[in-house]
Amino acid sequence: MSHGRLLLVLLSLVILVTAMKIDIKEEKPYNLPGDIIPERYRLAVVTHINDDEGFRFTGKVWISIMPIKPDVPVIKLHSKKLKIRFNEIRLLQCDQNSPKRTRIKITNAELIPEHDFLVIHPEVTLEKGRVYELYIPFESELNSDLVGYYKSSYLDKAKEKHWLSITQFEPTHARQAFPCFDEPNMKARFEISLAHDKKFTALSNMPLKWSEPFDGKSHWVWDHFQESVPMSTYLVAYSINKFHYKESYVKMVDDVVFKIWARPEAIDQVDYAKFVGPKVLKFYEDYFDIKFPLPKVDMIAIPDFGAGAMENFGLITYRETALLFQPNISSASSQHRVASVIAHELAHQWFGNLVTMKWWTDLWLNEGFATYIASLGVDHLHPEWNSFEEESRDNIQTVFIFDALKSSHPVSVPIGHPGEISQIFDAISYKKGSTILRMMHKFLGEEAFRNGVRHYLKKHKYNNAEQDDLWDSLTFEAHKIKALPEEFSVKKIMDSWTLQTGFPVITVERDYEKGHAKITQVRYLLDSKREKEFLETCWWVPLSYTTKKEMDFNATEAKHWLKCEDDHKPVLKVMKDMPPPEYWVIFNLQLSGLYKVKYDKKNWDLLIDHLTSEKFTDIHTLNRAQLIDDALDLAWSGDQEYSIALRIVEYLKQEREYIPWKTALENLASVNRMLKRSPQYGFFKMYMRKVLTPMYKLMGGIVSDKKASDRLDAVKHKILITSWACRFDVADCREEAVMLFKKWMHEEKPDIKNPIPIDMRSVVYCNAIRMGTEKEWNFLWERYLMSNVGTEKIMILSSLACSREVWILSRYLEWSCQEETGVRKQDMPTVFSSIAHTEVGYHLAKGYFYENFDKIHKYLGADTTRLDRFVRTLAKEMTTEKELVELSSFVKAHAQQLDKATQGVKQALETVEINTQWQHKNYKSISRVLKEFTEIHEELKAQA
């Protein structure tokens, strides 16, 4: 063969292999082939709960399927951890013009565990467009892994244990309950029947249609539920339980019937949820201009639940702490959380359930929208809380932490193997998704945004969509009312925010003589090793700003845009409408955009002068918080001196609002972690006492004679200041906490009478345990065991971690991994992180995790994605190269067990690396600045 011919053959082979690779990639062997769609499921499940057959279920499923490609040779669907009775599988061909059905012989059926596939081989190929019915019988155990179809339990007042069953199918766990096409774009109708002992109640997505006796079991019953609307498998839900319910009052005949379910001993805690649910649902019906499509909503509080809540169509499941509220025991913050979670899950009934993402790549369309719309819902319900501003600030500040890592990910994230899906249920999908939607809402305006959302939901209801479909609807409505220039599209702008990782820092360099400003952008990173590939990004940035001359902080629309070239390179912006030299300028009004701002030194000085004057409230509350956050973050990353940041923090002595204080203290908590094991920590403590003392004294201590404000933000402000004051031993904070706790201990009936103010209990408990002995710890542990209120129990669990007794914390770690001790499996990460964040507990928690990893891994069972919480908790506290090497070695040694937590582990390792960089870069300089600040303060104090 000639060289030329050989070369041609080789080239052909390369092309063939390349083409094969492309085909394989496009087919995604871990996904269903998409050649068959399900149209309807009839699902019948028999559930045994602690009877003579133990904890197990058997079932049958009839699936109406239709090939959408010609000559389909095999049927591929999902099944995991199910025992399939292969010899009983049946396939029938349905005649479209008569009820006649023809049986098709099955030559083989097999499981492919690697991809959770059940593959059925019929004797003949299936015809495109024809309907077939597939029948599969199955059985399995009710697991205790908090996913799939699992069991949960609770104790009644007599300490007798009661059991229930419940489902948690998102993202890919329906396949553990019944064979199904377990991908979000495989929507179908479901007709569900549940068999159970008569002493239980059955619930599912739809209302009960009818019941009938169970053949051969006189004390059993079949409950048959109405057929559902088209929905994805991950939204299917059912439960067998002995719960009680309260029903919301409905005004109109066609109103949705709301029932709130809980274990009998907690049914008196559902009244607030009963109030919130219908009101928020009605707000969404009006806002989306689409009536809720089901006749009922059941919301149920589950004692053991891995997620916070789950938006199953018509049967929404919650942790007890996310649904139940006891007015005389639960705190105001707990009430806010209950309202927020309910609003979030009900928003999903439209965003996620009615219109569902095609694939998990666009999970953010579900979670980001539900997070943002929920904040609107809560604000509508409780405008007196001022919660919308707080949630907006919380979301954006969380994004600034996570998305400043190289190991972050885009909002719309490519998903490979389905095992990766659980890892993107994180701050990026939820909080960055919400933040960029808020930004878009601001630059489009209310009318274009609301009409665009309505257009999208109506066009795609009961179907699947992707983010481009949303962009099209929003662009159409925005252009219609000229809310966006014709040459702009929402896609062009928003793709730069959803398809890229990170966010920009905007540098504003003013030319004070000419009245100009040069505006540039670059990706903000905490890691000082900023390789070129991480910086070559560009965002379409809506620029809002005001000046000392104008002071119009409500002008949140985009006055100008930072644009990108077609090759994604940023365009330099020169603005010629800057104020005279003596006036400051502030960009990003009310945090309307997802970006940080770095000013030149003179503009910072002008801003600091205004903040430290009596007129500091001229600057909007959110922008006061923004200035603190940007200055401290830029100092952390080495882009600016700490002296600027700490000068801004100084103004807090006159600040009365919660949001700026919360922003400052969350940032200073990071500095605290860096310094608390260093010789310079004394100066930081002195600095913090100086910052905190005026506000703590103004608030009057833990228990004040002053009338407490009913405003939620005021309550949260007091908790925040008091907690920090006790931590840094300000005034008599610790002594007052100890005294109040002792008073409680001396009560004759401490479980009935508690003299500690409800909202201050977390502060008092923690400090009393920190300053106390085994006696105080055991007293509080007993209160935990006796408590019937989930919000109280979780607060006590966190407070018990405040102990400084090494042996008590060691025992507590052991107890957290043994459910029979009283700590539920779902709460183990809370106990671990609470201990790890204390001075004494960090080394104990680290040692326990390293030495007992296999035990923890086994205990958590199937839901090993939660392991990254342990690794990230430890990483936040690590500040040395030695700790980085230790953690890296540990992760490498346990790579296989951490395979479902790779994203979180990467972020943890990068966090430790950044912490070590901070030590090299900032430790000496901040120590010097803190020393100067404290010495000046001491001199002024002496002079006074």
mmCIF file of N, CA, C and O in Angstrom, residues 26-63:
data_model
loop_
_atom_site.group_PDB
_atom_site.id
_atom_site.type_symbol
_atom_site.label_atom_id
_atom_site.label_comp_id
_atom_site.label_asym_id
_atom_site.label_seq_id
_atom_site.Cartn_x
_atom_site.Cartn_y
_atom_site.Cartn_z
ATOM 1 N N GLU A 26 -23.232 12.485 22.152
ATOM 2 C CA GLU A 26 -24.576 13.008 21.984
ATOM 3 C C GLU A 26 -25.616 12.058 22.567
ATOM 4 O O GLU A 26 -26.608 12.465 23.129
ATOM 5 N N GLU A 27 -25.363 10.732 22.446
ATOM 6 C CA GLU A 27 -26.314 9.770 22.972
ATOM 7 C C GLU A 27 -26.331 9.755 24.491
ATOM 8 O O GLU A 27 -27.317 9.389 25.103
ATOM 9 N N LYS A 28 -25.202 10.156 25.107
ATOM 10 C CA LYS A 28 -25.099 10.138 26.560
ATOM 11 C C LYS A 28 -25.542 8.769 27.081
ATOM 12 O O LYS A 28 -26.707 8.585 27.439
ATOM 13 N N PRO A 29 -24.678 7.798 27.128
ATOM 14 C CA PRO A 29 -25.059 6.425 27.465
ATOM 15 C C PRO A 29 -25.700 6.290 28.836
ATOM 16 O O PRO A 29 -26.339 5.296 29.123
ATOM 17 N N TYR A 30 -25.531 7.296 29.709
ATOM 18 C CA TYR A 30 -26.157 7.235 31.020
ATOM 19 C C TYR A 30 -27.574 7.799 30.998
ATOM 20 O O TYR A 30 -28.281 7.779 31.997
ATOM 21 N N ASN A 31 -28.001 8.355 29.858
ATOM 22 C CA ASN A 31 -29.366 8.863 29.711
ATOM 23 C C ASN A 31 -30.214 7.863 28.933
ATOM 24 O O ASN A 31 -29.694 7.045 28.172
ATOM 25 N N LEU A 32 -31.520 7.975 29.086
ATOM 26 C CA LEU A 32 -32.419 7.179 28.257
ATOM 27 C C LEU A 32 -32.288 7.624 26.804
ATOM 28 O O LEU A 32 -32.022 8.793 26.538
ATOM 29 N N PRO A 33 -32.473 6.709 25.859
ATOM 30 C CA PRO A 33 -32.246 7.074 24.448
ATOM 31 C C PRO A 33 -33.259 8.054 23.887
ATOM 32 O O PRO A 33 -33.008 8.688 22.862
ATOM 33 N N GLY A 34 -34.428 8.194 24.534
ATOM 34 C CA GLY A 34 -35.416 9.155 24.036
ATOM 35 C C GLY A 34 -36.205 8.658 22.862
ATOM 36 O O GLY A 34 -36.873 9.450 22.178
ATOM 37 N N ASP A 35 -36.161 7.346 22.603
ATOM 38 C CA ASP A 35 -36.922 6.803 21.474
ATOM 39 C C ASP A 35 -38.328 6.371 21.882
ATOM 40 O O ASP A 35 -39.163 6.061 21.040
ATOM 41 N N ILE A 36 -38.582 6.362 23.197
ATOM 42 C CA ILE A 36 -39.900 6.001 23.721
ATOM 43 C C ILE A 36 -40.305 7.049 24.752
ATOM 44 O O ILE A 36 -39.480 7.489 25.552
ATOM 45 N N ILE A 37 -41.574 7.437 24.739
ATOM 46 C CA ILE A 37 -42.054 8.348 25.792
ATOM 47 C C ILE A 37 -43.186 7.667 26.551
ATOM 48 O O ILE A 37 -44.006 6.951 25.964
ATOM 49 N N PRO A 38 -43.249 7.869 27.873
ATOM 50 C CA PRO A 38 -44.382 7.363 28.639
ATOM 51 C C PRO A 38 -45.540 8.347 28.553
ATOM 52 O O PRO A 38 -45.333 9.556 28.519
ATOM 53 N N GLU A 39 -46.745 7.826 28.497
ATOM 54 C CA GLU A 39 -47.925 8.700 28.459
ATOM 55 C C GLU A 39 -48.726 8.641 29.755
ATOM 56 O O GLU A 39 -49.308 9.626 30.179
ATOM 57 N N ARG A 40 -48.739 7.448 30.371
ATOM 58 C CA ARG A 40 -49.571 7.279 31.574
ATOM 59 C C ARG A 40 -49.013 6.127 32.396
ATOM 60 O O ARG A 40 -48.561 5.121 31.857
ATOM 61 N N TYR A 41 -49.031 6.327 33.723
ATOM 62 C CA TYR A 41 -48.656 5.253 34.649
ATOM 63 C C TYR A 41 -49.881 4.888 35.490
ATOM 64 O O TYR A 41 -50.588 5.776 35.988
ATOM 65 N N ARG A 42 -50.105 3.598 35.659
ATOM 66 C CA ARG A 42 -50.991 3.118 36.721
ATOM 67 C C ARG A 42 -50.094 2.390 37.715
ATOM 68 O O ARG A 42 -49.471 1.388 37.388
ATOM 69 N N LEU A 43 -50.013 2.951 38.906
ATOM 70 C CA LEU A 43 -49.080 2.448 39.904
ATOM 71 C C LEU A 43 -49.851 1.948 41.122
ATOM 72 O O LEU A 43 -50.643 2.703 41.712
ATOM 73 N N ALA A 44 -49.647 0.699 41.497
ATOM 74 C CA ALA A 44 -50.293 0.114 42.665
ATOM 75 C C ALA A 44 -49.208 -0.370 43.625
ATOM 76 O O ALA A 44 -48.372 -1.197 43.248
ATOM 77 N N VAL A 45 -49.218 0.148 44.851
ATOM 78 C CA VAL A 45 -48.166 -0.155 45.826
ATOM 79 C C VAL A 45 -48.794 -0.661 47.124
ATOM 80 O O VAL A 45 -49.711 -0.024 47.664
ATOM 81 N N VAL A 46 -48.306 -1.793 47.613
ATOM 82 C CA VAL A 46 -48.723 -2.357 48.895
ATOM 83 C C VAL A 46 -47.592 -2.116 49.894
ATOM 84 O O VAL A 46 -46.467 -2.568 49.675
ATOM 85 N N THR A 47 -47.880 -1.393 50.976
ATOM 86 C CA THR A 47 -46.838 -0.996 51.924
ATOM 87 C C THR A 47 -47.027 -1.692 53.262
ATOM 88 O O THR A 47 -48.092 -1.570 53.891
ATOM 89 N N HIS A 48 -45.993 -2.397 53.687
ATOM 90 C CA HIS A 48 -45.981 -3.055 55.000
ATOM 91 C C HIS A 48 -45.139 -2.212 55.952
ATOM 92 O O HIS A 48 -43.957 -1.977 55.702
ATOM 93 N N ILE A 49 -45.760 -1.777 57.040
ATOM 94 C CA ILE A 49 -45.062 -0.930 58.013
ATOM 95 C C ILE A 49 -45.054 -1.633 59.362
ATOM 96 O O ILE A 49 -46.069 -1.664 60.069
ATOM 97 N N ASN A 50 -43.939 -2.250 59.676
ATOM 98 C CA ASN A 50 -43.725 -2.886 60.973
ATOM 99 C C ASN A 50 -44.809 -3.921 61.291
ATOM 100 O O ASN A 50 -45.275 -4.032 62.422
ATOM 101 N N ASP A 51 -45.209 -4.684 60.264
ATOM 102 C CA ASP A 51 -46.163 -5.762 60.498
ATOM 103 C C ASP A 51 -45.445 -7.099 60.395
ATOM 104 O O ASP A 51 -44.217 -7.154 60.513
ATOM 105 N N ASP A 52 -46.188 -8.162 60.148
ATOM 106 C CA ASP A 52 -45.549 -9.488 60.118
ATOM 107 C C ASP A 52 -44.585 -9.655 58.944
ATOM 108 O O ASP A 52 -43.814 -10.619 58.900
ATOM 109 N N GLU A 53 -44.605 -8.722 57.984
ATOM 110 C CA GLU A 53 -43.641 -8.761 56.877
ATOM 111 C C GLU A 53 -42.558 -7.692 57.028
ATOM 112 O O GLU A 53 -41.769 -7.461 56.101
ATOM 113 N N GLY A 54 -42.545 -7.026 58.176
ATOM 114 C CA GLY A 54 -41.499 -6.037 58.437
ATOM 115 C C GLY A 54 -41.776 -4.704 57.784
ATOM 116 O O GLY A 54 -42.897 -4.189 57.817
ATOM 117 N N PHE A 55 -40.715 -4.142 57.159
ATOM 118 C CA PHE A 55 -40.830 -2.860 56.454
ATOM 119 C C PHE A 55 -40.499 -3.115 54.985
ATOM 120 O O PHE A 55 -39.327 -3.184 54.597
ATOM 121 N N ARG A 56 -41.492 -3.271 54.177
ATOM 122 C CA ARG A 56 -41.246 -3.553 52.760
ATOM 123 C C ARG A 56 -42.448 -3.109 51.939
ATOM 124 O O ARG A 56 -43.507 -2.785 52.485
ATOM 125 N N PHE A 57 -42.259 -3.095 50.646
ATOM 126 C CA PHE A 57 -43.379 -2.774 49.758
ATOM 127 C C PHE A 57 -43.308 -3.649 48.515
ATOM 128 O O PHE A 57 -42.229 -4.071 48.075
ATOM 129 N N THR A 58 -44.470 -3.956 47.997
ATOM 130 C CA THR A 58 -44.573 -4.663 46.716
ATOM 131 C C THR A 58 -45.427 -3.799 45.807
ATOM 132 O O THR A 58 -46.260 -3.003 46.275
ATOM 133 N N GLY A 59 -45.229 -3.943 44.525
ATOM 134 C CA GLY A 59 -45.981 -3.078 43.630
ATOM 135 C C GLY A 59 -46.091 -3.618 42.226
ATOM 136 O O GLY A 59 -45.402 -4.576 41.829
ATOM 137 N N LYS A 60 -46.989 -2.994 41.499
ATOM 138 C CA LYS A 60 -47.174 -3.278 40.079
ATOM 139 C C LYS A 60 -47.330 -1.952 39.362
ATOM 140 O O LYS A 60 -47.985 -1.038 39.875
ATOM 141 N N VAL A 61 -46.731 -1.853 38.203
ATOM 142 C CA VAL A 61 -46.886 -0.638 37.420
ATOM 143 C C VAL A 61 -47.234 -0.994 35.985
ATOM 144 O O VAL A 61 -46.659 -1.921 35.402
ATOM 145 N N TRP A 62 -48.264 -0.313 35.475
ATOM 146 C CA TRP A 62 -48.647 -0.425 34.074
ATOM 147 C C TRP A 62 -48.300 0.902 33.415
ATOM 148 O O TRP A 62 -48.801 1.964 33.823
ATOM 149 N N ILE A 63 -47.424 0.883 32.432
ATOM 150 C CA ILE A 63 -46.986 2.128 31.784
ATOM 151 C C ILE A 63 -47.422 2.110 30.322
ATOM 152 O O ILE A 63 -47.031 1.205 29.564
#
